[in-house]
Amino acid sequence: MVHTPRSARRGALLVSTAAVLGLLAGCGNGSGEDVRSDPPASSPGTAAPARETPSPSASAPAASSAPVRTAPPAPPASADPPRTTAPSGGTTAAPATPAGGSRCHTSELRASVGRNDPGAGQENFPVVLTNTSGRICTLRGYPGAAFVTASGGRLGADPRRTPGTPVTVTVRPGQSAWAGLTFSNPQVSGARAATPAGLLVTPPDERDPLRVAWPGGPVPVSGTASSARLTVLSPGTGP
């Protein structure tokens, strides 16, 4: 009978025991038991696993985009006032309305005395005011009048106003308005008479007179029926 050393038998026993344990471990893994592994250890100096951050579109609803309203386009700037084509091919500005014309001033007028139209012992002279300016102006009411000598002195009383209804006369450049100057013939009335050198004519609402030569001969300056009279202004140069 062969004797095996004790140390050899102990080593063989250990090997057998290890083999049996390995066989049991292999059978245990195949039996469906849950094998849990420890979480990975983090070594110093290494970054922790990154966590996934949800995107903003996934966590919050997208903002609704309302339609953008734009202001309507501004209307085009107003054009110049319409112009009328002149026959010559040029252009002339639209005619001004008479309502826009202011009254005629003395410096814009010329005075004259028209032809006498006598009747029934009366002398009737048209006193005419003509627009010499380049604009439309207006005359309304009574002109002023006074007979004067060559040196400018007054002869007799100023003519009185004959009752009438004043109207506004629109006077374009070159046009005229007239008022009637009437007095009794001195030879018929018996009034004292004198022959003036001129007549001062003052436009309505003006202070400066226009002087015109007097062509009508003697006029009554005092006594019975010595008053001369003026009518309101009317369009034109006489009756």
mmCIF file of C-alpha atoms in Angstrom:
data_model
loop_
_atom_site.group_PDB
_atom_site.id
_atom_site.type_symbol
_atom_site.label_atom_id
_atom_site.label_comp_id
_atom_site.label_asym_id
_atom_site.label_seq_id
_atom_site.Cartn_x
_atom_site.Cartn_y
_atom_site.Cartn_z
ATOM 1 C CA MET A 1 0.000 0.000 0.000
ATOM 2 C CA VAL A 2 1.356 3.369 -1.150
ATOM 3 C CA HIS A 3 1.250 6.231 1.323
ATOM 4 C CA THR A 4 0.621 9.729 -0.045
ATOM 5 C CA PRO A 5 2.223 12.563 1.794
ATOM 6 C CA ARG A 6 -0.198 14.659 3.962
ATOM 7 C CA SER A 7 0.612 17.928 2.212
ATOM 8 C CA ALA A 8 -0.251 16.419 -1.160
ATOM 9 C CA ARG A 9 -3.563 15.135 0.110
ATOM 10 C CA ARG A 10 -4.435 18.533 1.552
ATOM 11 C CA GLY A 11 -3.705 20.242 -1.780
ATOM 12 C CA ALA A 12 -5.853 17.736 -3.644
ATOM 13 C CA LEU A 13 -8.684 18.244 -1.196
ATOM 14 C CA LEU A 14 -8.535 22.008 -1.685
ATOM 15 C CA VAL A 15 -8.575 21.631 -5.452
ATOM 16 C CA SER A 16 -11.602 19.313 -5.271
ATOM 17 C CA THR A 17 -13.427 21.661 -2.951
ATOM 18 C CA ALA A 18 -12.771 24.623 -5.301
ATOM 19 C CA ALA A 19 -14.024 22.621 -8.255
ATOM 20 C CA VAL A 20 -17.255 21.728 -6.467
ATOM 21 C CA LEU A 21 -17.847 25.352 -5.489
ATOM 22 C CA GLY A 22 -17.252 26.501 -9.084
ATOM 23 C CA LEU A 23 -19.715 23.932 -10.364
ATOM 24 C CA LEU A 24 -22.372 25.096 -7.905
ATOM 25 C CA ALA A 25 -21.807 28.740 -8.848
ATOM 26 C CA GLY A 26 -22.248 27.925 -12.532
ATOM 27 C CA CYS A 27 -25.474 26.091 -11.841
ATOM 28 C CA GLY A 28 -26.770 29.033 -9.743
ATOM 29 C CA ASN A 29 -26.320 31.561 -12.635
ATOM 30 C CA GLY A 30 -28.305 29.385 -14.959
ATOM 31 C CA SER A 31 -31.241 29.010 -12.518
ATOM 32 C CA GLY A 32 -32.608 32.550 -13.345
ATOM 33 C CA GLU A 33 -31.599 34.253 -10.111
ATOM 34 C CA ASP A 34 -31.033 38.030 -10.418
ATOM 35 C CA VAL A 35 -27.382 38.843 -10.370
ATOM 36 C CA ARG A 36 -26.828 42.463 -9.256
ATOM 37 C CA SER A 37 -23.676 44.307 -9.975
ATOM 38 C CA ASP A 38 -22.416 47.167 -7.883
ATOM 39 C CA PRO A 39 -22.601 50.653 -9.487
ATOM 40 C CA PRO A 40 -19.425 51.763 -11.134
ATOM 41 C CA ALA A 41 -17.137 53.429 -8.715
ATOM 42 C CA SER A 42 -15.979 56.904 -9.631
ATOM 43 C CA SER A 43 -12.315 57.448 -9.520
ATOM 44 C CA PRO A 44 -10.931 60.706 -8.279
ATOM 45 C CA GLY A 45 -10.387 63.216 -11.142
ATOM 46 C CA THR A 46 -13.042 61.745 -13.464
ATOM 47 C CA ALA A 47 -16.350 63.439 -14.414
ATOM 48 C CA ALA A 48 -19.663 62.002 -13.329
ATOM 49 C CA PRO A 49 -21.879 60.589 -16.090
ATOM 50 C CA ALA A 50 -23.780 63.373 -17.877
ATOM 51 C CA ARG A 51 -27.521 63.577 -17.333
ATOM 52 C CA GLU A 52 -29.811 64.148 -20.280
ATOM 53 C CA THR A 53 -31.514 67.587 -20.157
ATOM 54 C CA PRO A 54 -34.991 67.762 -21.683
ATOM 55 C CA SER A 55 -35.248 70.171 -24.594
ATOM 56 C CA PRO A 56 -37.436 73.282 -24.141
ATOM 57 C CA SER A 57 -39.725 72.142 -26.953
ATOM 58 C CA ALA A 58 -40.484 68.928 -25.130
ATOM 59 C CA SER A 59 -41.174 70.489 -21.728
ATOM 60 C CA ALA A 60 -43.151 73.635 -22.709
ATOM 61 C CA PRO A 61 -45.628 74.300 -25.540
ATOM 62 C CA ALA A 62 -44.382 76.513 -28.306
ATOM 63 C CA ALA A 63 -45.637 80.102 -28.179
ATOM 64 C CA SER A 64 -48.413 80.786 -30.664
ATOM 65 C CA SER A 65 -47.396 83.219 -33.383
ATOM 66 C CA ALA A 66 -50.187 85.760 -33.922
ATOM 67 C CA PRO A 67 -50.378 87.347 -37.387
ATOM 68 C CA VAL A 68 -48.571 90.668 -37.525
ATOM 69 C CA ARG A 69 -50.795 93.502 -38.758
ATOM 70 C CA THR A 70 -49.169 96.295 -40.648
ATOM 71 C CA ALA A 71 -50.619 99.795 -40.938
ATOM 72 C CA PRO A 72 -52.179 100.601 -44.321
ATOM 73 C CA PRO A 73 -49.952 102.642 -46.613
ATOM 74 C CA ALA A 74 -50.237 106.401 -46.140
ATOM 75 C CA PRO A 75 -52.205 108.182 -48.871
ATOM 76 C CA PRO A 76 -50.090 110.091 -51.361
ATOM 77 C CA ALA A 77 -49.454 113.755 -50.618
ATOM 78 C CA SER A 78 -52.003 116.084 -52.080
ATOM 79 C CA ALA A 79 -51.032 117.408 -55.444
ATOM 80 C CA ASP A 80 -50.866 121.052 -56.420
ATOM 81 C CA PRO A 81 -54.186 122.747 -57.150
ATOM 82 C CA PRO A 82 -55.509 121.871 -60.600
ATOM 83 C CA ARG A 83 -54.311 124.121 -63.363
ATOM 84 C CA THR A 84 -56.070 125.124 -66.504
ATOM 85 C CA THR A 85 -54.220 124.885 -69.783
ATOM 86 C CA ALA A 86 -54.194 128.167 -71.630
ATOM 87 C CA PRO A 87 -54.894 128.210 -75.379
ATOM 88 C CA SER A 88 -51.287 129.196 -76.035
ATOM 89 C CA GLY A 89 -50.094 125.978 -74.456
ATOM 90 C CA GLY A 90 -48.937 127.529 -71.197
ATOM 91 C CA THR A 91 -50.564 126.973 -67.836
ATOM 92 C CA THR A 92 -52.440 129.407 -65.728
ATOM 93 C CA ALA A 93 -53.363 129.012 -62.072
ATOM 94 C CA ALA A 94 -56.955 128.134 -61.247
ATOM 95 C CA PRO A 95 -59.003 131.353 -61.113
ATOM 96 C CA ALA A 96 -59.421 132.877 -57.685
ATOM 97 C CA THR A 97 -62.917 133.016 -56.279
ATOM 98 C CA PRO A 98 -64.436 136.471 -55.854
ATOM 99 C CA ALA A 99 -65.104 135.697 -52.189
ATOM 100 C CA GLY A 100 -61.353 135.570 -51.627
ATOM 101 C CA GLY A 101 -60.799 139.141 -52.894
ATOM 102 C CA SER A 102 -60.449 141.938 -50.352
ATOM 103 C CA ARG A 103 -61.742 145.447 -50.915
ATOM 104 C CA CYS A 104 -60.129 147.687 -53.494
ATOM 105 C CA HIS A 105 -57.696 150.256 -52.157
ATOM 106 C CA THR A 106 -57.184 153.763 -53.509
ATOM 107 C CA SER A 107 -53.769 152.861 -54.942
ATOM 108 C CA GLU A 108 -55.413 150.122 -57.052
ATOM 109 C CA LEU A 109 -58.043 152.360 -58.678
ATOM 110 C CA ARG A 110 -58.398 155.100 -61.244
ATOM 111 C CA ALA A 111 -61.253 157.645 -61.080
ATOM 112 C CA SER A 112 -63.032 159.275 -64.018
ATOM 113 C CA VAL A 113 -66.246 161.194 -64.765
ATOM 114 C CA GLY A 114 -68.396 159.949 -67.589
ATOM 115 C CA ARG A 115 -70.641 161.847 -70.033
ATOM 116 C CA ASN A 116 -73.607 163.830 -68.712
ATOM 117 C CA ASP A 117 -77.066 162.382 -69.209
ATOM 118 C CA PRO A 118 -79.371 165.350 -68.426
ATOM 119 C CA GLY A 119 -83.106 165.146 -67.909
ATOM 120 C CA ALA A 120 -85.965 167.216 -66.382
ATOM 121 C CA GLY A 121 -83.671 169.962 -65.157
ATOM 122 C CA GLN A 122 -81.232 167.438 -63.619
ATOM 123 C CA GLU A 123 -77.597 166.867 -64.473
ATOM 124 C CA ASN A 124 -76.501 163.215 -64.178
ATOM 125 C CA PHE A 125 -72.840 162.214 -64.320
ATOM 126 C CA PRO A 126 -71.429 158.697 -63.750
ATOM 127 C CA VAL A 127 -68.442 158.681 -61.377
ATOM 128 C CA VAL A 128 -66.366 155.648 -62.367
ATOM 129 C CA LEU A 129 -63.768 153.659 -60.409
ATOM 130 C CA THR A 130 -61.625 151.261 -62.482
ATOM 131 C CA ASN A 131 -59.440 148.468 -61.115
ATOM 132 C CA THR A 132 -55.869 149.078 -62.333
ATOM 133 C CA SER A 133 -54.280 146.348 -60.184
ATOM 134 C CA GLY A 134 -53.492 142.770 -61.160
ATOM 135 C CA ARG A 135 -55.862 141.205 -58.632
ATOM 136 C CA ILE A 136 -59.574 140.841 -58.003
ATOM 137 C CA CYS A 137 -60.979 143.261 -55.437
ATOM 138 C CA THR A 138 -64.390 144.449 -54.306
ATOM 139 C CA LEU A 139 -66.274 147.731 -53.903
ATOM 140 C CA ARG A 140 -69.372 148.154 -51.767
ATOM 141 C CA GLY A 141 -71.553 151.118 -50.869
ATOM 142 C CA TYR A 142 -71.052 154.814 -51.634
ATOM 143 C CA PRO A 143 -67.926 156.628 -52.756
ATOM 144 C CA GLY A 144 -67.059 159.991 -51.269
ATOM 145 C CA ALA A 145 -67.081 163.090 -53.489
ATOM 146 C CA ALA A 146 -66.237 166.793 -53.213
ATOM 147 C CA PHE A 147 -65.939 169.676 -55.693
ATOM 148 C CA VAL A 148 -62.646 171.561 -55.385
ATOM 149 C CA THR A 149 -60.924 174.623 -56.816
ATOM 150 C CA ALA A 150 -57.611 174.613 -58.613
ATOM 151 C CA SER A 151 -55.855 175.224 -55.279
ATOM 152 C CA GLY A 152 -57.748 172.377 -53.611
ATOM 153 C CA GLY A 153 -60.340 174.418 -51.715
ATOM 154 C CA ARG A 154 -63.842 173.020 -51.316
ATOM 155 C CA LEU A 155 -66.770 174.378 -53.329
ATOM 156 C CA GLY A 156 -70.155 173.945 -51.687
ATOM 157 C CA ALA A 157 -71.247 171.056 -49.505
ATOM 158 C CA ASP A 158 -70.254 167.479 -50.167
ATOM 159 C CA PRO A 159 -72.859 165.473 -52.135
ATOM 160 C CA ARG A 160 -75.432 163.622 -50.031
ATOM 161 C CA ARG A 161 -76.305 159.958 -50.332
ATOM 162 C CA THR A 162 -79.411 158.919 -52.205
ATOM 163 C CA PRO A 163 -81.191 156.084 -50.335
ATOM 164 C CA GLY A 164 -80.292 152.729 -51.837
ATOM 165 C CA THR A 165 -79.283 149.148 -51.048
ATOM 166 C CA PRO A 166 -75.500 148.659 -51.172
ATOM 167 C CA VAL A 167 -74.228 145.591 -53.017
ATOM 168 C CA THR A 168 -70.743 144.119 -53.213
ATOM 169 C CA VAL A 169 -69.302 144.684 -56.679
ATOM 170 C CA THR A 170 -66.508 142.289 -57.660
ATOM 171 C CA VAL A 171 -64.051 144.176 -59.848
ATOM 172 C CA ARG A 172 -61.559 142.160 -61.838
ATOM 173 C CA PRO A 173 -58.463 143.814 -63.306
ATOM 174 C CA GLY A 174 -59.587 146.349 -65.908
ATOM 175 C CA GLN A 175 -63.240 146.295 -64.810
ATOM 176 C CA SER A 176 -65.171 149.187 -63.241
ATOM 177 C CA ALA A 177 -67.966 150.206 -60.904
ATOM 178 C CA TRP A 178 -69.890 153.473 -61.068
ATOM 179 C CA ALA A 179 -72.076 155.739 -58.908
ATOM 180 C CA GLY A 180 -74.458 158.414 -60.153
ATOM 181 C CA LEU A 181 -73.715 162.074 -59.285
ATOM 182 C CA THR A 182 -76.866 164.154 -59.664
ATOM 183 C CA PHE A 183 -77.696 167.828 -59.047
ATOM 184 C CA SER A 184 -80.213 170.392 -60.248
ATOM 185 C CA ASN A 185 -79.209 172.695 -63.079
ATOM 186 C CA PRO A 186 -78.354 176.058 -61.416
ATOM 187 C CA GLN A 187 -80.111 177.994 -64.162
ATOM 188 C CA VAL A 188 -83.321 176.106 -63.380
ATOM 189 C CA SER A 189 -83.055 176.035 -59.602
ATOM 190 C CA GLY A 190 -81.734 179.574 -59.170
ATOM 191 C CA ALA A 191 -78.907 178.373 -56.883
ATOM 192 C CA ARG A 192 -75.613 180.201 -56.805
ATOM 193 C CA ALA A 193 -73.170 178.316 -58.997
ATOM 194 C CA ALA A 194 -69.416 177.924 -59.445
ATOM 195 C CA THR A 195 -67.273 175.917 -61.767
ATOM 196 C CA PRO A 196 -64.977 173.510 -59.945
ATOM 197 C CA ALA A 197 -61.532 172.626 -61.248
ATOM 198 C CA GLY A 198 -61.749 169.062 -60.109
ATOM 199 C CA LEU A 199 -63.650 166.387 -58.228
ATOM 200 C CA LEU A 200 -62.212 164.404 -55.335
ATOM 201 C CA VAL A 201 -63.404 160.786 -55.324
ATOM 202 C CA THR A 202 -62.770 158.574 -52.300
ATOM 203 C CA PRO A 203 -63.360 154.780 -52.675
ATOM 204 C CA PRO A 204 -65.594 153.141 -50.028
ATOM 205 C CA ASP A 205 -63.852 152.526 -46.683
ATOM 206 C CA GLU A 206 -60.715 154.358 -47.851
ATOM 207 C CA ARG A 207 -59.259 157.669 -46.614
ATOM 208 C CA ASP A 208 -57.096 158.736 -49.557
ATOM 209 C CA PRO A 209 -59.044 160.381 -52.430
ATOM 210 C CA LEU A 210 -58.411 160.359 -56.157
ATOM 211 C CA ARG A 211 -58.564 163.708 -57.985
ATOM 212 C CA VAL A 212 -60.041 163.936 -61.447
ATOM 213 C CA ALA A 213 -60.666 166.971 -63.690
ATOM 214 C CA TRP A 214 -64.280 168.134 -63.629
ATOM 215 C CA PRO A 215 -65.785 168.331 -67.154
ATOM 216 C CA GLY A 216 -69.377 169.252 -66.212
ATOM 217 C CA GLY A 217 -69.344 173.071 -66.009
ATOM 218 C CA PRO A 218 -71.094 175.056 -63.215
ATOM 219 C CA VAL A 219 -72.470 173.274 -60.177
ATOM 220 C CA PRO A 220 -74.727 174.634 -57.401
ATOM 221 C CA VAL A 221 -72.735 175.656 -54.341
ATOM 222 C CA SER A 222 -75.318 177.479 -52.200
ATOM 223 C CA GLY A 223 -78.939 178.567 -52.090
ATOM 224 C CA THR A 224 -82.126 176.755 -53.043
ATOM 225 C CA ALA A 225 -81.680 173.170 -54.329
ATOM 226 C CA SER A 226 -77.924 173.412 -54.098
ATOM 227 C CA SER A 227 -77.298 169.879 -52.852
ATOM 228 C CA ALA A 228 -75.742 167.241 -55.098
ATOM 229 C CA ARG A 229 -76.456 163.537 -54.517
ATOM 230 C CA LEU A 230 -74.645 160.219 -54.973
ATOM 231 C CA THR A 231 -76.059 156.736 -55.571
ATOM 232 C CA VAL A 232 -74.592 153.375 -54.467
ATOM 233 C CA LEU A 233 -71.961 151.756 -56.652
ATOM 234 C CA SER A 234 -73.064 149.381 -59.405
ATOM 235 C CA PRO A 235 -71.093 147.218 -61.878
ATOM 236 C CA GLY A 236 -69.971 148.825 -65.110
ATOM 237 C CA THR A 237 -69.250 152.361 -66.284
ATOM 238 C CA GLY A 238 -72.737 153.882 -66.309
ATOM 239 C CA PRO A 239 -76.431 153.402 -67.089
#
